[in-house]
Short mmCIF file of C-alpha atoms in Angstrom, two decimals:
data_model
loop_
_atom_site.label_atom_id
_atom_site.label_comp_id
_atom_site.label_asym_id
_atom_site.label_seq_id
_atom_site.Cartn_x
_atom_site.Cartn_y
_atom_site.Cartn_z
CA UNK M 1 -99.05 -57.56 142.93
CA UNK M 2 -101.27 -55.00 141.21
CA UNK M 3 -99.44 -52.64 138.86
CA UNK M 4 -100.94 -49.71 137.00
CA UNK M 5 -99.34 -48.31 133.86
CA UNK M 6 -100.26 -45.18 131.96
CA UNK M 7 -99.35 -44.43 128.38
CA UNK M 8 -98.19 -41.99 127.16
CA UNK M 9 -96.20 -40.34 129.94
CA UNK M 10 -96.64 -36.97 128.25
CA UNK M 11 -98.82 -35.66 125.46
CA UNK M 12 -99.00 -32.31 123.69
CA UNK M 13 -101.92 -31.50 121.40
CA UNK M 14 -103.38 -28.42 119.71
CA UNK M 15 -106.57 -26.96 121.10
CA UNK M 16 -109.75 -28.57 119.80
CA UNK M 17 -108.29 -32.02 119.26
CA UNK M 18 -109.94 -35.14 120.67
CA UNK M 19 -107.55 -37.34 122.62
CA UNK M 20 -107.32 -40.64 124.46
CA UNK M 21 -105.29 -41.46 127.54
CA UNK M 22 -104.57 -45.09 128.31
CA UNK M 23 -104.36 -47.01 131.57
CA UNK M 24 -103.64 -50.69 132.08
CA UNK M 25 -103.63 -52.82 135.22
CA UNK M 26 -102.32 -56.30 135.86
CA UNK M 27 -104.92 -57.76 138.25
CA UNK M 28 -108.56 -57.71 137.17
CA UNK M 29 -109.81 -58.22 140.75
CA UNK M 30 -110.64 -54.57 141.27
CA UNK M 31 -113.45 -52.87 143.15
CA UNK M 32 -113.43 -49.78 140.93
CA UNK M 33 -111.22 -47.58 138.77
CA UNK M 34 -110.91 -43.83 139.05
CA UNK M 35 -109.45 -41.04 136.94
CA UNK M 36 -108.01 -37.97 138.65
CA UNK M 37 -106.64 -34.67 137.52
CA UNK M 38 -103.69 -32.98 139.24
CA UNK M 39 -102.66 -29.40 138.62
CA UNK M 40 -99.12 -28.31 139.54
CA UNK M 41 -98.70 -27.74 143.27
CA UNK M 42 -102.23 -28.84 144.02
CA UNK M 43 -104.02 -31.90 145.29
CA UNK M 44 -106.05 -34.35 143.26
CA UNK M 45 -109.48 -33.78 141.76
CA UNK M 46 -111.61 -36.82 141.00
CA UNK M 47 -112.94 -36.82 137.45
CA UNK M 48 -114.70 -40.12 136.92
CA UNK M 49 -115.21 -43.31 138.90
CA UNK M 50 -116.17 -46.58 137.22
CA UNK M 51 -117.40 -49.46 139.35
CA UNK M 52 -116.12 -52.92 138.40
CA UNK M 53 -119.57 -53.84 137.05
CA UNK M 54 -119.72 -50.80 134.76
CA UNK M 55 -118.29 -50.30 131.28
CA UNK M 56 -118.09 -46.53 131.11
CA UNK M 57 -118.84 -43.21 132.75
CA UNK M 58 -119.32 -39.80 131.19
CA UNK M 59 -119.05 -36.28 132.53
CA UNK M 60 -119.24 -33.38 130.12
CA UNK M 61 -116.43 -33.70 127.58
CA UNK M 62 -114.91 -36.65 129.43
CA UNK M 63 -115.68 -40.30 128.87
CA UNK M 64 -113.95 -43.14 130.68
CA UNK M 65 -114.25 -46.78 129.70
CA UNK M 66 -113.34 -49.94 131.57
CA UNK M 67 -112.56 -53.38 130.21
CA UNK M 68 -111.82 -55.35 133.33
CA UNK M 69 -111.11 -58.64 131.58
CA UNK M 70 -108.32 -57.12 129.53
CA UNK M 71 -107.12 -54.84 132.33
CA UNK M 72 -107.60 -51.60 130.43
CA UNK M 73 -109.24 -48.24 130.81
CA UNK M 74 -109.26 -45.21 128.56
CA UNK M 75 -110.06 -41.58 129.24
CA UNK M 76 -111.41 -39.78 126.21
CA UNK M 77 -111.32 -35.98 126.20
CA UNK M 78 -113.36 -34.31 123.47
CA UNK M 79 -112.57 -30.90 121.99
CA UNK M 80 -109.58 -30.30 124.25
CA UNK M 81 -108.99 -26.84 125.73
CA UNK M 82 -105.89 -25.19 127.23
CA UNK M 83 -107.59 -25.44 130.62
CA UNK M 84 -107.42 -29.22 130.31
CA UNK M 85 -103.63 -29.03 130.69
CA UNK M 86 -102.73 -31.05 133.79
CA UNK M 87 -101.49 -34.46 134.86
CA UNK M 88 -104.11 -37.20 134.58
CA UNK M 89 -103.84 -40.12 136.97
CA UNK M 90 -105.52 -43.49 136.79
CA UNK M 91 -106.03 -45.47 140.00
CA UNK M 92 -107.53 -48.84 140.83
CA UNK M 93 -109.08 -49.82 144.13
CA UNK M 94 -108.29 -53.47 144.84
CA UNK M 95 -110.97 -55.73 146.25
CA UNK M 96 -110.41 -55.41 150.01
CA UNK M 97 -109.28 -58.49 151.84
CA UNK M 98 -110.39 -57.05 155.16
CA UNK M 99 -113.23 -54.76 156.19
CA UNK M 100 -110.95 -51.79 156.89
CA UNK M 101 -109.09 -51.78 153.58
CA UNK M 102 -111.37 -49.45 151.67
CA UNK M 103 -108.91 -46.59 151.52
CA UNK M 104 -106.22 -47.98 149.30
CA UNK M 105 -105.80 -46.91 145.70
CA UNK M 106 -102.97 -48.02 143.42
CA UNK M 107 -101.98 -45.23 141.07
CA UNK M 108 -100.31 -45.11 137.71
CA UNK M 109 -97.49 -42.67 137.08
CA UNK M 110 -99.76 -40.29 135.20
CA UNK M 111 -99.96 -38.68 131.78
CA UNK M 112 -98.89 -35.04 131.60
CA UNK M 113 -101.18 -33.33 129.10
CA UNK M 114 -100.45 -30.00 127.46
CA UNK M 115 -103.08 -28.40 125.23
CA UNK M 116 -101.67 -25.59 123.11
CA UNK M 117 -103.86 -22.62 122.17
CA UNK R 1 -113.62 -25.71 156.97
CA UNK R 2 -114.29 -25.43 153.28
CA UNK R 3 -111.76 -28.06 152.30
CA UNK R 4 -109.08 -30.38 153.57
CA UNK R 5 -106.36 -28.30 155.17
CA UNK R 6 -102.77 -29.48 155.54
CA UNK R 7 -99.96 -27.82 157.44
CA UNK R 8 -97.26 -26.88 156.97
CA UNK R 9 -97.39 -26.47 153.20
CA UNK R 10 -93.62 -26.83 153.02
CA UNK R 11 -91.16 -28.35 155.46
CA UNK R 12 -87.40 -28.61 155.19
CA UNK R 13 -85.74 -30.75 157.82
CA UNK R 14 -82.33 -32.19 158.50
CA UNK R 15 -81.73 -35.89 158.14
CA UNK R 16 -82.34 -37.66 161.44
CA UNK R 17 -84.87 -35.17 162.80
CA UNK R 18 -88.51 -36.01 163.53
CA UNK R 19 -91.34 -34.22 161.71
CA UNK R 20 -95.08 -33.94 162.22
CA UNK R 21 -97.50 -33.25 159.41
CA UNK R 22 -101.04 -32.16 160.17
CA UNK R 23 -104.31 -32.74 158.35
CA UNK R 24 -107.63 -31.06 159.12
CA UNK R 25 -110.38 -32.94 157.28
CA UNK R 26 -113.64 -31.53 156.05
CA UNK R 27 -116.09 -31.21 158.93
CA UNK R 28 -118.29 -34.29 159.23
CA UNK R 29 -115.99 -36.55 157.21
CA UNK R 30 -115.33 -39.72 159.17
CA UNK R 31 -112.84 -41.26 156.76
CA UNK R 32 -109.31 -39.91 156.40
CA UNK R 33 -106.51 -41.04 154.10
CA UNK R 34 -102.79 -40.32 153.84
CA UNK R 35 -100.85 -40.74 150.61
CA UNK R 36 -97.41 -39.62 149.53
CA UNK R 37 -96.17 -38.62 146.11
CA UNK R 38 -92.50 -38.88 145.29
CA UNK R 39 -90.62 -38.56 142.01
CA UNK R 40 -89.50 -42.12 141.81
CA UNK R 41 -92.58 -43.87 143.19
CA UNK R 42 -95.60 -41.86 142.13
CA UNK R 43 -98.55 -41.81 144.51
CA UNK R 44 -98.50 -44.37 147.31
CA UNK R 45 -101.11 -45.25 149.92
CA UNK R 46 -99.93 -44.85 153.52
CA UNK R 47 -102.81 -45.20 155.99
CA UNK R 48 -106.61 -45.09 156.18
CA UNK R 49 -108.79 -44.16 159.16
CA UNK R 50 -112.51 -44.89 159.23
CA UNK R 51 -114.45 -43.81 162.28
CA UNK R 52 -113.60 -45.89 165.32
CA UNK R 53 -112.41 -48.89 163.33
CA UNK R 54 -108.83 -50.05 163.46
CA UNK R 55 -106.88 -48.08 160.83
CA UNK R 56 -105.42 -49.78 157.77
CA UNK R 57 -101.69 -49.16 158.24
CA UNK R 58 -100.60 -51.53 155.49
CA UNK R 59 -99.04 -48.75 153.40
CA UNK R 60 -96.68 -47.32 156.01
CA UNK R 61 -93.18 -47.94 154.61
CA UNK R 62 -91.36 -48.50 157.90
CA UNK R 63 -91.79 -48.31 161.66
CA UNK R 64 -90.43 -44.76 161.52
CA UNK R 65 -93.84 -43.73 160.21
CA UNK R 66 -96.90 -43.45 162.42
CA UNK R 67 -100.20 -41.62 162.32
CA UNK R 68 -102.88 -40.70 164.79
CA UNK R 69 -106.35 -39.33 164.48
CA UNK R 70 -107.56 -37.59 167.61
CA UNK R 71 -111.23 -37.20 168.36
CA UNK R 72 -112.15 -38.52 164.96
CA UNK R 73 -111.05 -35.30 163.32
CA UNK R 74 -107.51 -33.92 163.02
CA UNK R 75 -104.78 -36.35 162.01
CA UNK R 76 -101.03 -36.14 162.49
CA UNK R 77 -98.52 -38.11 160.45
CA UNK R 78 -95.19 -38.45 162.27
CA UNK R 79 -91.93 -39.46 160.65
CA UNK R 80 -89.10 -40.24 163.04
CA UNK R 81 -85.41 -40.05 162.19
CA UNK R 82 -86.14 -38.72 158.71
CA UNK R 83 -84.14 -40.00 155.74
CA UNK R 84 -83.58 -38.38 152.36
CA UNK R 85 -85.85 -40.94 150.71
CA UNK R 86 -88.71 -39.58 152.84
CA UNK R 87 -88.67 -36.42 150.71
CA UNK R 88 -92.05 -36.27 148.98
CA UNK R 89 -95.37 -34.48 148.94
CA UNK R 90 -97.65 -35.91 151.62
CA UNK R 91 -101.32 -35.72 150.67
CA UNK R 92 -104.29 -36.07 152.98
CA UNK R 93 -107.88 -36.70 151.91
CA UNK R 94 -111.20 -37.12 153.68
CA UNK R 95 -114.67 -38.39 152.83
CA UNK R 96 -118.00 -39.35 154.31
CA UNK R 97 -118.13 -42.92 155.55
CA UNK R 98 -120.20 -44.40 152.76
CA UNK R 99 -118.35 -42.75 149.90
CA UNK R 100 -114.95 -44.30 150.36
CA UNK R 101 -111.88 -43.00 148.60
CA UNK R 102 -113.95 -42.46 145.46
CA UNK R 103 -115.76 -39.57 147.10
CA UNK R 104 -112.74 -38.14 148.88
CA UNK R 105 -111.47 -34.59 148.69
CA UNK R 106 -107.72 -34.08 148.73
CA UNK R 107 -105.74 -31.36 150.43
CA UNK R 108 -102.96 -29.51 148.66
CA UNK R 109 -100.28 -31.47 150.44
CA UNK R 110 -97.18 -30.88 152.53
CA UNK R 111 -93.92 -30.84 150.59
CA UNK R 112 -91.26 -32.43 152.79
CA UNK R 113 -87.61 -32.01 151.92
CA UNK R 114 -85.01 -33.87 153.95
CA UNK R 115 -81.50 -32.43 153.58
#
């Protein structure tokens, strides 16, 4: 059974600091891995998606890496800002066993990030 | 509409009652997903609709849960005989067919509280 773990559960940093969020998964048979952001009382916003054949993806100050063989992904946030404060969720999409199983993601519990001005 | 719309935004119900949660996907999106987020379990997949294909219901936790998607657009998630453990935020998302969940947009959710 696929399990996704995120460390740390919570993180508080001063503005301007670079930081790394960690995600690990137990089954390397994944289709892709995705990082989301969730603000309080709101839905999810997709940040980065890494296909199983890729090693990393970058968007602005965000960089996500994937090491499928070791079951790990990291989300690197450069020059953090107070607006980055949110919960960051890692999710893996398992390889579908049937044609209609493309909608399932398995989520970690999230890392709650607070960036202090 | 501009985004995925869910209603109601909050629902308080008594244990044992039935509830219906509604999701209006983005116009033109053929794929629709339901997830729930609870304190003890995090985010869990419930059900996935894709066009006219048979939905993937593998995430529904019990036979008290069911979902329909009428006319390939609006979806309703129904929970019968609600229990306290059903209390959670129910999130709906939609996407174009080829994008899958990776290209999905999420609604703001319905917070269900069973008392």
